[in-house]
PDB file of C-alpha atoms in Angstrom:
ATOM      1  CA  ALA E  25     119.467  96.289 118.121  1.00  0.00           C
ATOM      2  CA  ASP E  26     119.511  99.498 120.374  1.00  0.00           C
ATOM      3  CA  PRO E  27     118.856 102.454 118.056  1.00  0.00           C
ATOM      4  CA  ASN E  28     120.999 104.652 120.175  1.00  0.00           C
ATOM      5  CA  SER E  29     123.961 102.417 120.166  1.00  0.00           C
ATOM      6  CA  SER E  30     127.242 103.553 118.550  1.00  0.00           C
ATOM      7  CA  LEU E  31     127.859 100.308 116.731  1.00  0.00           C
ATOM      8  CA  ARG E  32     124.203 100.693 114.909  1.00  0.00           C
ATOM      9  CA  LYS E  33     125.048 104.245 113.856  1.00  0.00           C
ATOM     10  CA  MET E  34     128.574 103.061 112.669  1.00  0.00           C
ATOM     11  CA  ASP E  35     126.847 100.272 110.586  1.00  0.00           C
ATOM     12  CA  ILE E  36     124.587 102.747 108.968  1.00  0.00           C
ATOM     13  CA  LEU E  37     127.305 105.201 108.157  1.00  0.00           C
ATOM     14  CA  GLU E  38     129.320 102.467 106.582  1.00  0.00           C
ATOM     15  CA  ALA E  39     126.361 101.422 104.474  1.00  0.00           C
ATOM     16  CA  LEU E  40     126.061 104.992 103.220  1.00  0.00           C
ATOM     17  CA  LYS E  41     129.702 104.861 102.085  1.00  0.00           C
ATOM     18  CA  THR E  42     129.327 101.676 100.180  1.00  0.00           C
ATOM     19  CA  VAL E  43     127.939 103.008  97.022  1.00  0.00           C
ATOM     20  CA  ASP E  44     130.975 105.310  96.305  1.00  0.00           C
ATOM     21  CA  ARG E  45     133.294 102.447  97.318  1.00  0.00           C
ATOM     22  CA  VAL E  46     131.526 100.031  94.808  1.00  0.00           C
ATOM     23  CA  VAL E  47     132.336 102.619  92.022  1.00  0.00           C
ATOM     24  CA  GLU E  48     136.002 103.045  93.312  1.00  0.00           C
ATOM     25  CA  LEU E  49     136.644  99.331  93.305  1.00  0.00           C
ATOM     26  CA  ASN E  50     135.048  98.975  89.773  1.00  0.00           C
ATOM     27  CA  VAL E  51     132.613  96.394  91.164  1.00  0.00           C
ATOM     28  CA  THR E  52     129.915  98.037  88.700  1.00  0.00           C
ATOM     29  CA  ASP E  53     129.132 101.102  86.681  1.00  0.00           C
ATOM     30  CA  ASP E  54     125.589  99.927  86.039  1.00  0.00           C
ATOM     31  CA  GLN E  55     123.469 103.221  86.754  1.00  0.00           C
ATOM     32  CA  GLU E  56     120.358 101.314  87.360  1.00  0.00           C
ATOM     33  CA  VAL E  57     122.104  99.171  90.059  1.00  0.00           C
ATOM     34  CA  LEU E  58     123.795 102.374  91.450  1.00  0.00           C
ATOM     35  CA  THR E  59     120.448 104.260  91.525  1.00  0.00           C
ATOM     36  CA  PHE E  60     118.847 101.221  93.358  1.00  0.00           C
ATOM     37  CA  MET E  61     121.542 101.357  96.013  1.00  0.00           C
ATOM     38  CA  VAL E  62     121.233 105.086  96.482  1.00  0.00           C
ATOM     39  CA  ASN E  63     117.382 104.731  96.978  1.00  0.00           C
ATOM     40  CA  GLU E  64     117.847 101.860  99.448  1.00  0.00           C
ATOM     41  CA  ARG E  65     120.114 104.027 101.571  1.00  0.00           C
ATOM     42  CA  ILE E  66     117.616 106.888 101.570  1.00  0.00           C
ATOM     43  CA  ALA E  67     114.943 104.419 102.697  1.00  0.00           C
ATOM     44  CA  MET E  68     117.437 103.294 105.401  1.00  0.00           C
ATOM     45  CA  LEU E  69     117.757 106.870 106.683  1.00  0.00           C
ATOM     46  CA  TRP E  70     113.806 107.115 106.746  1.00  0.00           C
ATOM     47  CA  GLN E  71     113.696 104.124 108.871  1.00  0.00           C
ATOM     48  CA  GLU E  72     116.378 105.554 111.285  1.00  0.00           C
ATOM     49  CA  ALA E  73     114.630 108.916 111.309  1.00  0.00           C
ATOM     50  CA  MET E  74     111.313 107.256 112.329  1.00  0.00           C
ATOM     51  CA  ALA E  75     113.025 105.047 114.876  1.00  0.00           C
ATOM     52  CA  SER E  76     115.701 107.367 116.429  1.00  0.00           C
ATOM     53  CA  GLY E  77     114.621 110.878 115.301  1.00  0.00           C
ATOM     54  CA  GLU E  78     115.659 113.514 112.930  1.00  0.00           C
ATOM     55  CA  ALA E  79     118.777 114.656 115.185  1.00  0.00           C
ATOM     56  CA  VAL E  80     120.378 111.244 114.846  1.00  0.00           C
ATOM     57  CA  VAL E  81     119.922 111.292 110.964  1.00  0.00           C
ATOM     58  CA  CYS E  82     121.260 114.719 110.664  1.00  0.00           C
ATOM     59  CA  LYS E  83     124.342 113.669 112.578  1.00  0.00           C
ATOM     60  CA  LEU E  84     124.918 110.740 110.419  1.00  0.00           C
ATOM     61  CA  LEU E  85     124.730 112.887 107.289  1.00  0.00           C
ATOM     62  CA  GLN E  86     127.045 115.410 108.831  1.00  0.00           C
ATOM     63  CA  ASP E  87     129.628 112.583 109.526  1.00  0.00           C
ATOM     64  CA  LEU E  88     129.224 111.099 105.978  1.00  0.00           C
ATOM     65  CA  PRO E  89     132.242 111.925 103.830  1.00  0.00           C
ATOM     66  CA  SER E  90     131.592 113.636 100.496  1.00  0.00           C
ATOM     67  CA  GLY E  91     131.396 111.567  97.321  1.00  0.00           C
ATOM     68  CA  GLU E  92     129.369 111.347  94.223  1.00  0.00           C
ATOM     69  CA  TYR E  93     126.795 108.819  95.589  1.00  0.00           C
ATOM     70  CA  ALA E  94     127.179 110.034  99.123  1.00  0.00           C
ATOM     71  CA  ASP E  95     126.024 113.519  98.089  1.00  0.00           C
ATOM     72  CA  LYS E  96     123.161 112.021  96.095  1.00  0.00           C
ATOM     73  CA  ILE E  97     122.190 110.148  99.201  1.00  0.00           C
ATOM     74  CA  ARG E  98     122.419 113.000 101.421  1.00  0.00           C
ATOM     75  CA  ASP E  99     120.642 115.504  99.068  1.00  0.00           C
ATOM     76  CA  GLY E 100     118.041 113.169  98.086  1.00  0.00           C
ATOM     77  CA  PHE E 101     116.925 112.495 101.712  1.00  0.00           C
ATOM     78  CA  SER E 102     117.283 116.215 102.812  1.00  0.00           C
ATOM     79  CA  GLU E 103     115.102 117.269  99.888  1.00  0.00           C
ATOM     80  CA  GLU E 104     112.376 114.552 100.536  1.00  0.00           C
ATOM     81  CA  PHE E 105     112.452 115.009 104.284  1.00  0.00           C
ATOM     82  CA  GLN E 106     111.778 118.827 103.851  1.00  0.00           C
ATOM     83  CA  LYS E 107     108.832 118.063 101.330  1.00  0.00           C
ATOM     84  CA  VAL E 108     107.398 115.362 103.804  1.00  0.00           C
ATOM     85  CA  THR E 109     107.549 117.584 106.871  1.00  0.00           C
ATOM     86  CA  SER E 110     106.020 120.517 104.982  1.00  0.00           C
ATOM     87  CA  LEU E 111     103.143 118.666 103.600  1.00  0.00           C
ATOM     88  CA  PRO E 112     100.193 120.677 104.100  1.00  0.00           C
ATOM     89  CA  ILE E 113      97.150 119.443 106.046  1.00  0.00           C
ATOM     90  CA  PRO E 114      94.304 119.188 103.364  1.00  0.00           C
ATOM     91  CA  ASP E 115      91.047 121.306 103.942  1.00  0.00           C
ATOM     92  CA  GLY E 116      88.394 119.239 105.617  1.00  0.00           C
ATOM     93  CA  TYR E 117      90.813 116.926 107.256  1.00  0.00           C
ATOM     94  CA  ARG E 118      91.223 116.548 111.100  1.00  0.00           C
ATOM     95  CA  SER E 119      93.973 114.732 112.836  1.00  0.00           C
ATOM     96  CA  VAL E 120      92.401 113.680 116.112  1.00  0.00           C
ATOM     97  CA  ASP E 121      92.703 111.012 118.557  1.00  0.00           C
ATOM     98  CA  ALA E 122      89.787 108.670 119.886  1.00  0.00           C
ATOM     99  CA  ARG E 123      88.687 111.486 122.238  1.00  0.00           C
ATOM    100  CA  SER E 124      88.537 113.907 119.279  1.00  0.00           C
ATOM    101  CA  GLN E 125      91.493 115.782 120.650  1.00  0.00           C
ATOM    102  CA  PRO E 126      94.024 117.260 118.094  1.00  0.00           C
ATOM    103  CA  VAL E 127      97.061 115.055 117.535  1.00  0.00           C
ATOM    104  CA  ALA E 128     100.310 115.751 115.596  1.00  0.00           C
ATOM    105  CA  LEU E 129     100.741 113.439 112.394  1.00  0.00           C
ATOM    106  CA  ASN E 130     103.797 111.329 112.838  1.00  0.00           C
ATOM    107  CA  LEU E 131     106.688 111.020 110.418  1.00  0.00           C
ATOM    108  CA  MET E 132     105.500 107.710 109.048  1.00  0.00           C
ATOM    109  CA  GLN E 133     102.080 108.948 108.311  1.00  0.00           C
ATOM    110  CA  ARG E 134     103.393 111.956 106.463  1.00  0.00           C
ATOM    111  CA  LEU E 135     105.764 109.937 104.410  1.00  0.00           C
ATOM    112  CA  THR E 136     103.039 107.378 103.532  1.00  0.00           C
ATOM    113  CA  ALA E 137     100.874 110.294 102.144  1.00  0.00           C
ATOM    114  CA  PHE E 138     103.757 111.942 100.338  1.00  0.00           C
ATOM    115  CA  ARG E 139     104.771 108.596  98.708  1.00  0.00           C
ATOM    116  CA  LEU E 140     101.267 107.674  97.598  1.00  0.00           C
ATOM    117  CA  LEU E 141     100.729 111.151  96.185  1.00  0.00           C
ATOM    118  CA  HIS E 142     103.892 110.954  94.072  1.00  0.00           C
ATOM    119  CA  GLU E 143     104.387 107.224  93.429  1.00  0.00           C
ATOM    120  CA  ASN E 144     100.893 105.973  93.462  1.00  0.00           C
ATOM    121  CA  ARG E 145     101.554 102.739  95.254  1.00  0.00           C
ATOM    122  CA  LEU E 146     103.259 101.721  98.652  1.00  0.00           C
ATOM    123  CA  GLY E 147     103.365  98.829 101.073  1.00  0.00           C
ATOM    124  CA  ASN E 148     103.344 100.150 104.616  1.00  0.00           C
ATOM    125  CA  TRP E 149     104.903  97.361 106.909  1.00  0.00           C
ATOM    126  CA  SER E 150     105.065  99.328 110.100  1.00  0.00           C
ATOM    127  CA  GLY E 151     104.392  97.590 113.272  1.00  0.00           C
ATOM    128  CA  VAL E 152     101.222  97.185 115.305  1.00  0.00           C
ATOM    129  CA  GLY E 153     100.132 100.513 116.858  1.00  0.00           C
ATOM    130  CA  ALA E 154     102.225 102.660 114.537  1.00  0.00           C
ATOM    131  CA  GLY E 155      99.298 104.495 113.070  1.00  0.00           C
ATOM    132  CA  LYS E 156      98.754 102.793 109.641  1.00  0.00           C
ATOM    133  CA  THR E 157      95.163 103.284 109.672  1.00  0.00           C
ATOM    134  CA  ASN E 158      95.441 106.940 110.166  1.00  0.00           C
ATOM    135  CA  ALA E 159      98.218 107.036 107.494  1.00  0.00           C
ATOM    136  CA  ALA E 160      95.950 105.637 105.002  1.00  0.00           C
ATOM    137  CA  VAL E 161      93.185 107.928 105.734  1.00  0.00           C
ATOM    138  CA  PHE E 162      95.407 110.734 105.789  1.00  0.00           C
ATOM    139  CA  ALA E 163      96.971 109.730 102.454  1.00  0.00           C
ATOM    140  CA  SER E 164      93.355 109.667 101.161  1.00  0.00           C
ATOM    141  CA  ALA E 165      92.839 113.184 102.083  1.00  0.00           C
ATOM    142  CA  VAL E 166      96.049 114.438 100.683  1.00  0.00           C
ATOM    143  CA  MET E 167      95.312 112.780  97.238  1.00  0.00           C
ATOM    144  CA  ASP E 168      91.896 114.365  97.312  1.00  0.00           C
ATOM    145  CA  ALA E 169      90.633 110.863  96.551  1.00  0.00           C
ATOM    146  CA  LYS E 170      86.829 110.708  95.913  1.00  0.00           C
ATOM    147  CA  MET E 171      86.844 106.862  96.173  1.00  0.00           C
ATOM    148  CA  THR E 172      88.841 104.940  98.586  1.00  0.00           C
ATOM    149  CA  PHE E 173      88.311 101.122  98.585  1.00  0.00           C
ATOM    150  CA  ILE E 174      89.571  99.456 102.014  1.00  0.00           C
ATOM    151  CA  LEU E 175      89.948  95.734 101.948  1.00  0.00           C
ATOM    152  CA  ALA E 176      90.243  94.678 105.558  1.00  0.00           C
ATOM    153  CA  ALA E 177      89.810  91.875 108.086  1.00  0.00           C
ATOM    154  CA  ASN E 178      86.294  91.671 109.641  1.00  0.00           C
ATOM    155  CA  ALA E 179      87.877  92.563 113.272  1.00  0.00           C
ATOM    156  CA  THR E 180      89.117  95.836 111.964  1.00  0.00           C
ATOM    157  CA  ILE E 181      86.250  97.164 109.874  1.00  0.00           C
ATOM    158  CA  SER E 182      84.698  99.130 112.806  1.00  0.00           C
ATOM    159  CA  SER E 183      88.087 100.790 113.700  1.00  0.00           C
ATOM    160  CA  TRP E 184      88.386 101.810 110.020  1.00  0.00           C
ATOM    161  CA  LYS E 185      84.959 103.383 110.135  1.00  0.00           C
ATOM    162  CA  LYS E 186      85.763 105.291 113.503  1.00  0.00           C
ATOM    163  CA  THR E 187      89.095 106.549 112.040  1.00  0.00           C
ATOM    164  CA  ILE E 188      87.370 107.708 108.889  1.00  0.00           C
ATOM    165  CA  GLY E 189      84.485 109.342 110.772  1.00  0.00           C
ATOM    166  CA  ARG E 190      86.741 111.177 113.127  1.00  0.00           C
ATOM    167  CA  ALA E 191      88.972 112.627 110.190  1.00  0.00           C
ATOM    168  CA  PHE E 192      86.317 114.321 108.257  1.00  0.00           C
ATOM    169  CA  GLU E 193      82.923 116.074 108.813  1.00  0.00           C
ATOM    170  CA  PRO E 194      80.026 113.600 108.585  1.00  0.00           C
ATOM    171  CA  ASP E 195      78.392 115.419 105.776  1.00  0.00           C
ATOM    172  CA  ALA E 196      81.431 115.419 103.677  1.00  0.00           C
ATOM    173  CA  ILE E 197      81.832 111.709 103.512  1.00  0.00           C
ATOM    174  CA  HIS E 198      79.961 108.488 102.399  1.00  0.00           C
ATOM    175  CA  ILE E 199      81.137 105.296 104.229  1.00  0.00           C
ATOM    176  CA  HIS E 200      79.640 101.893 103.159  1.00  0.00           C
ATOM    177  CA  ASP E 201      80.444  98.729 104.936  1.00  0.00           C
ATOM    178  CA  GLN E 202      77.386  96.606 104.406  1.00  0.00           C
ATOM    179  CA  LYS E 203      76.304  94.347 101.292  1.00  0.00           C
ATOM    180  CA  PRO E 204      79.118  95.616  98.677  1.00  0.00           C
ATOM    181  CA  MET E 205      76.735  94.940  95.752  1.00  0.00           C
ATOM    182  CA  GLU E 206      74.365  97.803  97.053  1.00  0.00           C
ATOM    183  CA  PHE E 207      77.210 100.436  97.182  1.00  0.00           C
ATOM    184  CA  LYS E 208      76.295 103.648  95.493  1.00  0.00           C
ATOM    185  CA  PHE E 209      78.812 106.253  94.741  1.00  0.00           C
ATOM    186  CA  GLN E 210      77.831 109.748  95.968  1.00  0.00           C
ATOM    187  CA  GLU E 211      79.063 112.748  94.032  1.00  0.00           C
ATOM    188  CA  GLY E 212      80.495 115.599  96.039  1.00  0.00           C
ATOM    189  CA  LYS E 213      81.628 113.478  98.874  1.00  0.00           C
ATOM    190  CA  ARG E 214      84.627 111.491  99.832  1.00  0.00           C
ATOM    191  CA  ASN E 215      83.397 107.757  99.350  1.00  0.00           C
ATOM    192  CA  PHE E 216      84.839 105.087 101.353  1.00  0.00           C
ATOM    193  CA  LEU E 217      83.907 101.486 100.773  1.00  0.00           C
ATOM    194  CA  VAL E 218      85.223  99.154 103.426  1.00  0.00           C
ATOM    195  CA  VAL E 219      84.917  95.452 102.841  1.00  0.00           C
ATOM    196  CA  ASN E 220      86.073  92.167 104.307  1.00  0.00           C
ATOM    197  CA  TYR E 221      88.768  90.258 102.226  1.00  0.00           C
ATOM    198  CA  GLU E 222      86.123  87.431 101.374  1.00  0.00           C
ATOM    199  CA  THR E 223      84.734  89.969  98.996  1.00  0.00           C
ATOM    200  CA  PHE E 224      87.340  88.874  96.298  1.00  0.00           C
ATOM    201  CA  GLN E 225      86.432  85.183  96.905  1.00  0.00           C
ATOM    202  CA  LEU E 226      82.646  85.018  96.335  1.00  0.00           C
ATOM    203  CA  GLU E 227      80.710  84.081  93.304  1.00  0.00           C
ATOM    204  CA  TRP E 228      79.442  87.660  92.678  1.00  0.00           C
ATOM    205  CA  THR E 229      83.084  89.048  92.973  1.00  0.00           C
ATOM    206  CA  ALA E 230      83.167  89.862  89.152  1.00  0.00           C
ATOM    207  CA  ASP E 231      79.831  91.600  89.225  1.00  0.00           C
ATOM    208  CA  PHE E 232      81.026  93.760  92.121  1.00  0.00           C
ATOM    209  CA  LEU E 233      84.295  94.876  90.487  1.00  0.00           C
ATOM    210  CA  LYS E 234      82.001  95.899  87.346  1.00  0.00           C
ATOM    211  CA  LEU E 235      79.713  97.659  89.683  1.00  0.00           C
ATOM    212  CA  LEU E 236      82.550  99.638  91.078  1.00  0.00           C
ATOM    213  CA  THR E 237      84.302 100.507  87.758  1.00  0.00           C
ATOM    214  CA  ASP E 238      80.970 101.423  86.180  1.00  0.00           C
ATOM    215  CA  GLN E 239      80.225 103.957  89.106  1.00  0.00           C
ATOM    216  CA  VAL E 240      83.599 105.360  89.607  1.00  0.00           C
ATOM    217  CA  GLN E 241      85.382 106.647  86.632  1.00  0.00           C
TER     218      GLN E 241
END
């Protein structure tokens, strides 16, 4: 659907009103269900912000009538949006393109880092070319991760290495992508282990996992 269509915006606005209507009609008073519905609509607003821009979401929230749950949706999104957009760039991290030119992080990349920092897990289902690799590397920097394990398709391993290499000074990182059983964790550096999916399907997989857990505490 056209993200700028009036019908699409009306559909979103109606969805935002639904939680209060569910309560008014006595459909449910289960707080767990209602909290889920609120969080689902906050996620919907994030999708709209990334698809259509902050201004569109601001207008939707302005048009949303006040209500107990409508206010929770409005306040929840607004508070999280402020935190995401003000997320500081970690020391030592560089947001640059393939030509090493500075480039601004997009909203999805910032949100990915924020969610991982606070929720510890996340599925990023953004489309091809949205910047998921950069999002993951930025999140690693925001979390100040000393060990980042990347399980990837063979065709993308070189891309992962280039992205990581551009994001940090060479002497600040350790990237290992050959012979997983020979991986050695390096203290004082950001360690990135990039391996193929098949690493979890081989006869030495159990030994490999023990190697990792023994080295990285």
